[in-house]
Tab-separated table of C-alpha atoms and ligand atoms in Angstrom:
chain	number	residue	atom	x	y	z
A	1	MET	CA	96.309	152.480	30.200
A	2	LYS	CA	97.169	150.004	33.103
A	3	PRO	CA	94.600	147.789	35.018
A	4	LYS	CA	95.261	149.716	38.412
A	5	ASP	CA	94.235	153.132	36.800
A	6	LEU	CA	90.887	151.580	34.884
A	7	ARG	CA	90.568	150.051	38.280
A	8	LEU	CA	90.511	153.168	40.362
A	9	MET	CA	88.934	155.054	37.507
A	10	ALA	CA	85.990	153.146	37.923
A	11	LEU	CA	86.131	153.419	42.194
A	12	LEU	CA	86.070	157.209	40.958
A	13	ALA	CA	82.888	157.676	38.371
A	14	PRO	CA	79.984	159.091	40.257
A	15	VAL	CA	82.281	162.472	41.009
A	16	LYS	CA	84.356	162.383	37.139
A	17	GLY	CA	82.976	165.863	36.252
A	18	GLN	CA	84.237	167.255	40.102
A	19	LEU	CA	87.153	165.553	39.378
A	20	GLU	CA	87.682	167.323	36.058
A	21	ARG	CA	86.830	170.645	37.756
A	22	MET	CA	88.898	169.964	40.469
A	23	ARG	CA	92.462	169.168	37.947
A	24	GLU	CA	91.539	172.396	36.456
A	25	VAL	CA	91.844	174.513	39.373
A	26	LEU	CA	95.147	172.378	40.156
A	27	ALA	CA	96.484	173.184	36.747
A	28	GLU	CA	95.497	176.560	37.385
A	29	GLU	CA	97.365	176.882	40.619
A	30	LEU	CA	100.275	175.005	38.841
A	31	ARG	CA	100.804	177.732	36.514
A	32	GLY	CA	104.643	179.278	36.921
A	33	ASP	CA	105.412	182.235	38.625
A	34	SER	CA	107.871	182.905	36.528
A	35	PRO	CA	110.153	180.640	34.365
A	36	ALA	CA	111.990	178.583	36.531
A	37	VAL	CA	108.747	178.403	38.542
A	38	ALA	CA	107.237	177.116	35.364
A	39	ASP	CA	109.628	174.510	34.793
A	40	MET	CA	109.129	172.917	38.941
A	41	THR	CA	105.262	172.980	38.468
A	42	ASP	CA	105.338	171.793	35.002
A	43	HIS	CA	107.822	168.631	36.517
A	44	LEU	CA	104.762	168.308	39.248
A	45	GLY	CA	102.203	168.099	36.504
A	46	ARG	CA	103.354	165.070	35.094
A	47	PHE	CA	103.328	163.193	38.558
A	48	LYS	CA	99.627	162.832	38.951
A	49	GLY	CA	99.371	160.873	42.062
A	50	LYS	CA	96.219	158.298	42.719
A	51	GLN	CA	94.476	162.008	43.972
A	52	LEU	CA	93.159	160.007	46.752
A	53	ARG	CA	92.823	162.758	49.282
A	54	GLY	CA	90.394	165.021	46.609
A	55	ALA	CA	88.408	162.444	45.782
A	56	VAL	CA	87.341	161.372	49.392
A	57	VAL	CA	86.551	165.486	49.522
A	58	LEU	CA	84.069	165.101	46.201
A	59	LEU	CA	82.273	161.724	47.495
A	60	ALA	CA	81.429	162.568	51.000
A	61	GLY	CA	80.510	165.243	49.475
A	62	GLN	CA	78.119	163.338	47.652
A	63	ALA	CA	77.217	160.526	50.058
A	64	THR	CA	76.045	163.239	52.058
A	65	GLY	CA	73.948	165.353	49.735
A	66	ASN	CA	76.178	168.198	50.404
A	67	MET	CA	77.812	168.549	47.018
A	68	SER	CA	78.170	172.098	46.058
A	69	ASP	CA	80.290	173.926	42.945
A	70	GLU	CA	82.779	175.005	46.192
A	71	HIS	CA	83.946	171.241	46.215
A	72	ALA	CA	85.762	171.019	43.125
A	73	THR	CA	88.013	173.680	44.543
A	74	VAL	CA	88.150	172.125	48.063
A	75	ALA	CA	88.996	169.408	46.709
A	76	ALA	CA	92.166	171.189	44.896
A	77	ILE	CA	93.326	173.018	47.551
A	78	VAL	CA	92.850	169.442	50.337
A	79	GLU	CA	95.656	167.918	46.372
A	80	LEU	CA	97.880	171.220	46.260
A	81	ILE	CA	98.803	170.777	50.249
A	82	HIS	CA	99.284	167.064	49.991
A	83	LEU	CA	101.307	167.744	47.370
A	84	ALA	CA	103.599	170.847	49.439
A	85	THR	CA	103.997	167.874	52.010
A	86	LEU	CA	104.970	165.554	49.584
A	87	VAL	CA	107.948	167.939	48.009
A	88	HIS	CA	109.059	168.395	51.864
A	89	ASP	CA	108.247	164.793	53.373
A	90	ASP	CA	110.594	163.609	50.320
A	91	VAL	CA	113.517	165.873	51.284
A	92	LEU	CA	113.438	164.776	54.757
A	93	ASP	CA	113.358	161.143	53.711
A	94	GLY	CA	116.196	161.071	51.494
A	95	ALA	CA	114.176	160.185	48.591
A	96	ASP	CA	114.362	160.055	44.318
A	97	VAL	CA	112.183	158.586	43.060
A	98	ARG	CA	108.263	159.583	44.133
A	99	ARG	CA	105.283	158.372	41.842
A	100	ARG	CA	107.698	157.106	39.066
A	101	VAL	CA	109.196	160.301	38.884
A	102	ALA	CA	112.797	162.409	40.300
A	103	CYS	CA	111.665	164.020	43.770
A	104	VAL	CA	112.020	167.345	42.723
A	105	HIS	CA	114.243	168.091	45.071
A	106	ALA	CA	116.595	164.747	43.538
A	107	ARG	CA	116.153	167.083	40.037
A	108	TRP	CA	117.281	170.216	41.567
A	109	ASP	CA	118.191	170.503	45.145
A	110	ASN	CA	116.875	171.433	48.737
A	111	GLN	CA	116.679	175.174	48.793
A	112	VAL	CA	114.295	174.920	45.445
A	113	ALA	CA	112.238	171.670	46.585
A	114	VAL	CA	111.725	173.945	50.383
A	115	LEU	CA	110.570	176.922	48.458
A	116	LEU	CA	108.267	175.494	46.215
A	117	GLY	CA	106.781	173.368	48.668
A	118	ASP	CA	106.248	176.401	50.615
A	119	LEU	CA	104.849	178.399	47.310
A	120	LEU	CA	102.589	175.307	47.144
A	121	TYR	CA	101.156	175.944	50.460
A	122	SER	CA	100.565	179.683	49.940
A	123	ARG	CA	98.896	178.716	46.843
A	124	ALA	CA	96.479	176.751	48.754
A	125	PHE	CA	95.611	179.363	51.252
A	126	GLY	CA	95.197	181.999	48.430
A	127	ARG	CA	92.498	179.627	47.151
A	128	SER	CA	90.793	179.188	49.884
A	129	THR	CA	90.068	182.863	50.728
A	130	GLU	CA	88.516	182.750	47.679
A	131	LEU	CA	85.618	180.699	48.917
A	132	SER	CA	82.330	181.122	50.768
A	133	SER	CA	83.209	180.434	54.376
A	134	ARG	CA	86.298	180.255	56.255
A	135	LEU	CA	86.003	176.342	57.221
A	136	CYS	CA	87.785	175.074	54.594
A	137	SER	CA	91.062	177.387	55.889
A	138	GLN	CA	90.099	176.516	59.355
A	139	VAL	CA	90.165	173.059	58.765
A	140	LEU	CA	93.004	172.508	56.995
A	141	SER	CA	94.834	175.142	59.350
A	142	ALA	CA	94.662	173.374	62.042
A	143	THR	CA	95.456	170.045	59.460
A	144	THR	CA	98.287	171.136	58.998
A	145	ARG	CA	99.772	172.195	61.935
A	146	ASP	CA	98.975	168.750	63.171
A	147	LEU	CA	100.961	167.032	60.835
A	148	CYS	CA	104.068	169.255	61.587
A	149	ALA	CA	103.946	168.495	64.600
A	150	GLY	CA	103.557	164.696	64.071
A	151	GLU	CA	106.121	164.825	61.361
A	152	ILE	CA	108.387	166.534	64.155
A	153	ASP	CA	107.515	163.521	66.698
A	154	GLN	CA	108.017	161.188	64.255
A	155	ALA	CA	111.671	162.583	64.187
A	156	ALA	CA	112.152	162.127	67.447
A	157	SER	CA	110.991	159.143	68.066
A	158	ARG	CA	113.867	157.529	65.463
A	159	TYR	CA	115.346	154.124	66.999
A	160	HIS	CA	112.360	154.450	69.634
A	161	PHE	CA	111.860	150.663	69.055
A	162	GLU	CA	109.726	150.190	72.194
A	163	MET	CA	107.533	152.948	71.472
A	164	SER	CA	103.713	152.055	72.228
A	165	LEU	CA	101.288	151.517	69.808
A	166	PRO	CA	99.150	154.111	70.765
A	167	GLU	CA	102.230	156.440	69.712
A	168	TYR	CA	102.987	154.780	66.833
A	169	GLU	CA	98.969	155.440	65.456
A	170	ARG	CA	98.843	158.651	66.933
A	171	ILE	CA	102.167	160.068	64.681
A	172	ALA	CA	101.010	158.439	61.919
A	173	GLY	CA	97.437	159.316	62.391
A	174	ALA	CA	99.035	162.660	62.883
A	175	LYS	CA	100.932	162.735	59.710
A	176	THR	CA	98.829	160.871	57.279
A	177	ALA	CA	95.168	160.183	58.462
A	178	GLY	CA	94.727	163.610	59.477
A	179	LEU	CA	94.531	164.670	55.670
A	180	TYR	CA	92.207	161.843	55.343
A	181	ALA	CA	90.008	163.014	57.916
A	182	ALA	CA	89.844	166.891	56.917
A	183	ALA	CA	89.326	165.790	53.358
A	184	ALA	CA	85.669	163.811	54.335
A	185	GLU	CA	85.380	166.578	57.005
A	186	LEU	CA	85.075	169.395	53.948
A	187	GLY	CA	82.964	167.651	52.203
A	188	ALA	CA	80.207	166.846	54.116
A	189	SER	CA	80.541	169.861	56.014
A	190	TYR	CA	81.131	172.661	52.988
A	191	PRO	CA	79.866	175.060	53.034
A	192	GLY	CA	76.329	173.498	54.982
A	193	GLY	CA	76.160	170.201	56.015
A	194	THR	CA	74.763	168.604	60.028
A	195	ALA	CA	76.857	168.348	63.041
A	196	GLU	CA	76.389	164.171	62.462
A	197	ALA	CA	77.380	163.839	58.815
A	198	ARG	CA	80.708	165.915	59.681
A	199	SER	CA	81.760	163.855	62.410
A	200	LEU	CA	81.260	160.710	61.012
A	201	MET	CA	82.872	161.264	58.049
A	202	ARG	CA	85.809	162.800	60.203
A	203	ALA	CA	85.957	159.543	61.571
A	204	TYR	CA	85.843	157.178	58.244
A	205	GLY	CA	88.271	159.671	56.759
A	206	TRP	CA	90.617	159.025	59.624
A	207	GLU	CA	90.817	155.369	59.977
A	208	MET	CA	91.210	155.297	56.375
A	209	GLY	CA	94.191	157.211	56.408
A	210	LEU	CA	95.255	155.591	59.249
A	211	ALA	CA	94.924	152.601	57.372
A	212	PHE	CA	96.795	154.225	54.576
A	213	GLN	CA	99.643	154.612	56.104
A	214	ILE	CA	99.724	151.350	57.783
A	215	VAL	CA	99.737	149.769	53.903
A	216	ASP	CA	102.646	152.250	53.233
A	217	ASP	CA	104.885	151.314	55.727
A	218	CYS	CA	104.536	147.685	55.245
A	219	LEU	CA	105.624	148.684	51.291
A	220	ASP	CA	108.072	150.598	52.509
A	221	LEU	CA	109.463	147.860	54.350
A	222	MET	CA	108.785	144.968	51.797
A	223	GLY	CA	107.486	146.419	48.588
A	224	ASP	CA	109.976	147.572	45.570
A	225	LYS	CA	110.400	150.671	44.206
A	226	GLN	CA	109.641	149.143	40.657
A	227	THR	CA	106.012	148.371	41.520
A	228	VAL	CA	105.312	151.023	44.521
A	229	GLY	CA	107.105	153.865	42.305
A	230	LYS	CA	108.027	155.388	45.106
A	231	SER	CA	111.965	155.142	47.029
A	232	VAL	CA	110.884	152.157	49.590
A	233	GLY	CA	112.789	151.166	52.396
A	234	THR	CA	113.512	155.118	53.796
A	235	ASP	CA	111.593	153.994	56.768
A	236	VAL	CA	114.471	152.071	57.528
A	237	GLU	CA	117.090	154.025	56.982
A	238	ASP	CA	115.879	157.353	58.494
A	239	GLY	CA	115.721	155.024	61.753
A	240	LYS	CA	111.831	155.054	61.816
A	241	VAL	CA	110.395	152.340	63.429
A	242	THR	CA	107.197	151.602	62.164
A	243	LEU	CA	104.178	148.877	62.740
A	244	PRO	CA	105.442	145.827	61.495
A	245	VAL	CA	109.122	146.124	63.049
A	246	LEU	CA	107.221	147.480	66.267
A	247	HIS	CA	105.251	143.474	66.039
A	248	VAL	CA	108.312	142.087	65.185
A	249	TYR	CA	110.993	143.872	67.482
A	250	GLY	CA	108.580	143.196	70.706
A	251	GLU	CA	108.197	139.489	70.114
A	252	ALA	CA	111.850	138.721	69.121
A	253	ASP	CA	114.198	137.369	71.815
A	254	GLU	CA	116.930	139.750	72.977
A	255	ALA	CA	119.789	138.365	70.402
A	256	THR	CA	117.105	139.288	67.277
A	257	ARG	CA	116.612	142.984	68.977
A	258	ALA	CA	120.120	143.317	68.730
A	259	ALA	CA	120.507	142.154	65.448
A	260	ILE	CA	117.909	144.720	64.018
A	261	ARG	CA	118.824	147.716	66.243
A	262	ASP	CA	122.535	146.989	64.545
A	263	VAL	CA	120.166	147.155	61.157
A	264	TYR	CA	119.345	150.292	62.002
A	265	THR	CA	122.391	151.622	62.925
A	266	ARG	CA	125.694	150.330	61.525
A	267	ALA	CA	127.676	152.831	59.982
A	268	GLY	CA	128.080	152.765	56.193
A	269	LEU	CA	125.400	149.579	56.191
A	270	ALA	CA	123.945	149.546	52.636
A	271	GLU	CA	120.086	148.999	52.177
A	272	ARG	CA	119.502	148.287	55.975
A	273	ALA	CA	115.514	147.324	54.613
A	274	VAL	CA	117.423	144.563	52.700
A	275	ALA	CA	119.331	143.713	55.266
A	276	LEU	CA	117.002	143.825	57.769
A	277	ARG	CA	114.510	140.690	55.843
A	278	GLY	CA	117.980	138.849	56.127
A	279	THR	CA	118.022	139.418	59.998
A	280	CYS	CA	114.626	138.782	61.093
A	281	ASP	CA	111.093	136.997	59.610
A	282	LEU	CA	109.384	140.104	59.083
A	283	THR	CA	106.178	138.204	57.819
A	284	ALA	CA	104.091	137.608	60.888
A	285	GLY	CA	104.915	141.539	61.980
A	286	ILE	CA	103.140	142.646	58.338
A	287	GLU	CA	100.856	140.395	58.974
A	288	ARG	CA	99.686	142.045	61.948
A	289	ALA	CA	99.830	145.150	60.857
A	290	LEU	CA	98.388	144.097	57.666
A	291	LEU	CA	94.984	142.606	60.241
A	292	ARG	CA	94.921	146.366	62.410
A	293	ALA	CA	94.284	147.521	58.630
A	294	ARG	CA	91.504	145.880	58.076
A	295	ALA	CA	89.867	146.150	61.232
A	296	LEU	CA	90.516	150.469	60.511
A	297	VAL	CA	89.164	150.092	57.434
A	298	GLU	CA	86.013	147.926	58.922
A	299	SER	CA	84.570	150.769	60.981
A	300	ALA	CA	85.368	153.586	58.633
A	301	ARG	CA	83.025	151.520	56.228
A	302	GLY	CA	81.144	151.305	59.062
A	303	ARG	CA	80.620	155.056	59.642
A	304	LEU	CA	78.566	154.792	56.094
A	305	ALA	CA	75.718	152.677	57.244
A	306	SER	CA	74.246	155.679	58.267
A	307	PHE	CA	73.950	157.585	55.061
A	308	PRO	CA	71.750	156.682	52.263
A	309	THR	CA	72.910	154.383	49.766
A	310	SER	CA	74.046	156.257	46.608
A	311	PRO	CA	76.819	155.244	44.607
A	312	ALA	CA	78.820	157.880	45.697
A	313	ARG	CA	78.466	156.330	49.551
A	314	ALA	CA	79.771	152.927	47.790
A	315	ALA	CA	82.516	154.034	46.247
A	316	LEU	CA	83.831	155.564	49.465
A	317	ASP	CA	83.102	151.710	51.053
A	318	ARG	CA	85.091	150.079	48.162
A	319	VAL	CA	87.998	153.428	49.208
A	320	GLY	CA	88.442	150.330	51.989
A	321	ASP	CA	89.540	148.318	49.192
A	322	TYR	CA	91.781	149.922	47.637
A	323	VAL	CA	93.713	151.201	50.001
A	324	LEU	CA	94.301	146.759	51.333
A	325	GLU	CA	95.198	145.977	47.941
A	326	ARG	CA	97.349	148.397	46.914
A	327	LYS	CA	100.209	147.662	45.334
A	328	TRP	CA	101.801	151.336	45.327
B	401	LIG	C1	104.128	160.764	54.627
B	401	LIG	O1	104.787	159.541	54.931
B	401	LIG	C2	104.536	161.897	55.198
B	401	LIG	C3	103.876	162.826	54.966
B	401	LIG	C4	103.286	163.567	53.395
B	401	LIG	C5	103.766	164.286	55.687
B	401	LIG	C6	104.925	165.294	55.584
B	401	LIG	C7	104.255	166.643	55.871
B	401	LIG	C8	105.825	167.355	56.210
B	401	LIG	C9	106.488	167.164	55.792
B	401	LIG	C10	105.402	168.577	56.152
B	401	LIG	C11	105.543	169.593	55.551
B	401	LIG	C12	104.661	170.501	55.790
B	401	LIG	C13	103.804	171.357	54.870
B	401	LIG	C14	102.779	172.753	55.662
B	401	LIG	C15	104.194	171.967	53.518
B	401	LIG	P1	105.829	158.792	54.478
B	401	LIG	O2	107.398	159.431	54.489
B	401	LIG	O3	105.977	157.077	55.830
B	401	LIG	O4	105.444	158.286	52.829
B	401	LIG	P2	105.510	158.017	51.616
B	401	LIG	O5	106.242	157.057	51.372
B	401	LIG	O6	104.458	158.950	50.500
B	401	LIG	O7	107.085	158.842	51.585
B	402	LIG	MG1	108.052	160.139	52.767
């Protein structure tokens, strides 16, 4: 096992048993409806990611003293929705590798990837009807609605080099932070829990999730495919102006701005992220973006202060280091 996997295992040790149960539920839901579907869900079973969102459901449950025997199912539902969004996202981004394995649309085609994403999404909601309350379906239907709207807004904002920072955070928040917020909120409140715990954990998840997306945007710009384990450079390729680029563009003179716009838009240009790195110095933009990610992590950590100290609370705190230091 690689050191980064061992580090993640140590981080998630307080909920080891429930994580195993979550993986069992996931495996049940990835069982194929037909031989063709089974072929694809087997493939998905091979690209096991960090499962951080599911883990946050469990850690929030334990840190708030609210762990029930339904938490593992809620965590698996969150992971299924996440998986569905990734299968669709890779089609939208034209990515070819995710979690070091071929993306579904690259191994098969766009048609089946769209349908498989829909299938995973329906499996998630089917499972949520078996829970003792509607809370999980309510929170997650609102979250996925926001997530889709965020993706649509992101597509509508391509090549928008003067996007405001609050607008960037609103979109990044909707597409990524929302699911972390939902995971932490459901962990704290499923099926009981206090309104205060629920709202604190929601804020924790939102801020950690937003920091996660900012780091992801930096990795897409600067990381290499081998280390990150997924296609990189897709944001520039697709006209997405992410936080580090917004910072660099905002500070640049007109000649550099024109060169940046050219790299994003010139017909037939290959490896646009590499070309962008050659056109301008992205270091200051990356540093400012990471500064914002660090501030969000600190704020998220502050939300944990009102819960009693416990291994689960400590793990939620350490998720912050993991988010900031991850290279994949
Ligand atoms: C990742 O952003 C974004 C997401 C995982 C959200 C994508 C959501 C959709 C495509 C909507 C699908 C909706 C349903 C209900 C299935 P990124 O591209 O910046 O991150 P990446 O580097 O991991 O690809
Ligand atoms: Mg993507």
